[in-house]
Amino acid sequence: MRREKNINYNVSRQYRWQKKQKELGRCSVCGEEAEKSGLCNKHYTDIREKQKKYMKEYRKTDKWKKYYKEWCEREKQKRWENKKNKEKR
Ligand SMILES: [Zn+2]
């Protein structure tokens, strides 16, 4: 029980610190002056590069095709249901 409390305390403390840094206009990772979306130039580009790399790898796989297909099916289903509901009224 005590351990759980400690974890919660640490998480909220970290969260509060990050919030404070953001309010002060500082990077929420290192505390340097922030440039974009609460991050300094270095950490902002770091995250952007990671995202780019991830998307590159992600596009190489066929995963996104599967998700895209599923999404299309869902949209079709939604439209079809909307039509049905309209016809009912
Ligand atoms: Zn930083």
Tab-separated table of C-alpha atoms and ligand atoms in Angstrom:
chain	number	residue	atom	x	y	z
A	1	MET	CA	0.000	0.000	0.000
A	2	ARG	CA	2.754	2.393	0.963
A	3	ARG	CA	4.616	1.678	-2.270
A	4	GLU	CA	1.592	2.493	-4.414
A	5	LYS	CA	1.201	5.790	-2.614
A	6	ASN	CA	4.855	6.583	-3.262
A	7	ILE	CA	4.489	5.889	-6.986
A	8	ASN	CA	1.440	8.124	-7.205
A	9	TYR	CA	3.272	10.835	-5.332
A	10	ASN	CA	6.254	10.637	-7.696
A	11	VAL	CA	4.045	10.714	-10.793
A	12	SER	CA	2.073	13.715	-9.623
A	13	ARG	CA	5.257	15.491	-8.563
A	14	GLN	CA	6.798	14.914	-11.987
A	15	TYR	CA	3.581	16.039	-13.651
A	16	ARG	CA	3.459	19.188	-11.527
A	17	TRP	CA	7.098	19.929	-12.329
A	18	GLN	CA	6.474	19.546	-16.063
A	19	LYS	CA	3.398	21.766	-15.802
A	20	LYS	CA	5.393	24.395	-13.926
A	21	GLN	CA	8.155	24.294	-16.556
A	22	LYS	CA	5.560	24.769	-19.269
A	23	GLU	CA	4.047	27.731	-17.469
A	24	LEU	CA	7.492	29.261	-17.114
A	25	GLY	CA	8.056	28.700	-20.853
A	26	ARG	CA	10.752	26.113	-20.255
A	27	CYS	CA	11.478	22.665	-21.743
A	28	SER	CA	9.649	19.972	-19.762
A	29	VAL	CA	12.587	17.556	-20.276
A	30	CYS	CA	15.693	19.558	-19.378
A	31	GLY	CA	14.362	22.907	-18.092
A	32	GLU	CA	16.053	24.996	-20.790
A	33	GLU	CA	14.213	27.811	-22.531
A	34	ALA	CA	11.390	26.306	-24.621
A	35	GLU	CA	10.946	27.023	-28.321
A	36	LYS	CA	7.980	24.936	-29.454
A	37	SER	CA	5.135	23.134	-27.668
A	38	GLY	CA	6.844	23.232	-24.262
A	39	LEU	CA	10.156	21.821	-25.470
A	40	CYS	CA	13.554	23.313	-26.221
A	41	ASN	CA	14.884	23.193	-29.786
A	42	LYS	CA	17.032	20.145	-29.069
A	43	HIS	CA	14.306	18.016	-27.522
A	44	TYR	CA	11.712	19.201	-30.028
A	45	THR	CA	13.875	18.112	-32.988
A	46	ASP	CA	14.770	14.933	-31.080
A	47	ILE	CA	11.121	13.985	-30.781
A	48	ARG	CA	10.366	15.020	-34.354
A	49	GLU	CA	13.232	12.839	-35.643
A	50	LYS	CA	12.005	9.877	-33.580
A	51	GLN	CA	8.479	10.317	-34.941
A	52	LYS	CA	9.791	10.564	-38.510
A	53	LYS	CA	11.862	7.407	-38.076
A	54	TYR	CA	8.929	5.600	-36.563
A	55	MET	CA	6.616	6.619	-39.403
A	56	LYS	CA	9.210	5.539	-41.960
A	57	GLU	CA	9.452	2.095	-40.375
A	58	TYR	CA	5.710	1.959	-39.967
A	59	ARG	CA	5.093	2.675	-43.673
A	60	LYS	CA	7.456	-0.151	-44.624
A	61	THR	CA	5.209	-2.652	-42.871
A	62	ASP	CA	1.780	-3.670	-44.065
A	63	LYS	CA	0.207	-2.829	-40.711
A	64	TRP	CA	-1.143	0.532	-41.822
A	65	LYS	CA	-2.854	-1.031	-44.827
A	66	LYS	CA	-4.750	-3.327	-42.523
A	67	TYR	CA	-5.749	-0.444	-40.233
A	68	TYR	CA	-6.727	1.693	-43.196
A	69	LYS	CA	-8.938	-1.078	-44.543
A	70	GLU	CA	-10.553	-1.531	-41.135
A	71	TRP	CA	-11.127	2.210	-40.888
A	72	CYS	CA	-12.743	2.275	-44.344
A	73	GLU	CA	-15.032	-0.570	-43.371
A	74	ARG	CA	-16.055	1.238	-40.194
A	75	GLU	CA	-16.782	4.439	-42.109
A	76	LYS	CA	-18.863	2.535	-44.630
A	77	GLN	CA	-20.774	0.882	-41.818
A	78	LYS	CA	-21.396	4.257	-40.165
A	79	ARG	CA	-22.679	5.824	-43.378
A	80	TRP	CA	-24.890	2.850	-44.026
A	81	GLU	CA	-26.340	3.031	-40.502
A	82	ASN	CA	-26.937	6.771	-40.816
A	83	LYS	CA	-28.809	6.205	-44.047
A	84	LYS	CA	-30.878	3.503	-42.423
A	85	ASN	CA	-31.727	5.751	-39.476
A	86	LYS	CA	-32.786	8.574	-41.797
A	87	GLU	CA	-35.044	6.276	-43.774
A	88	LYS	CA	-36.721	5.136	-40.573
A	89	ARG	CA	-37.780	8.692	-39.699
B	1	ZN	ZN	15.082	20.220	-23.515
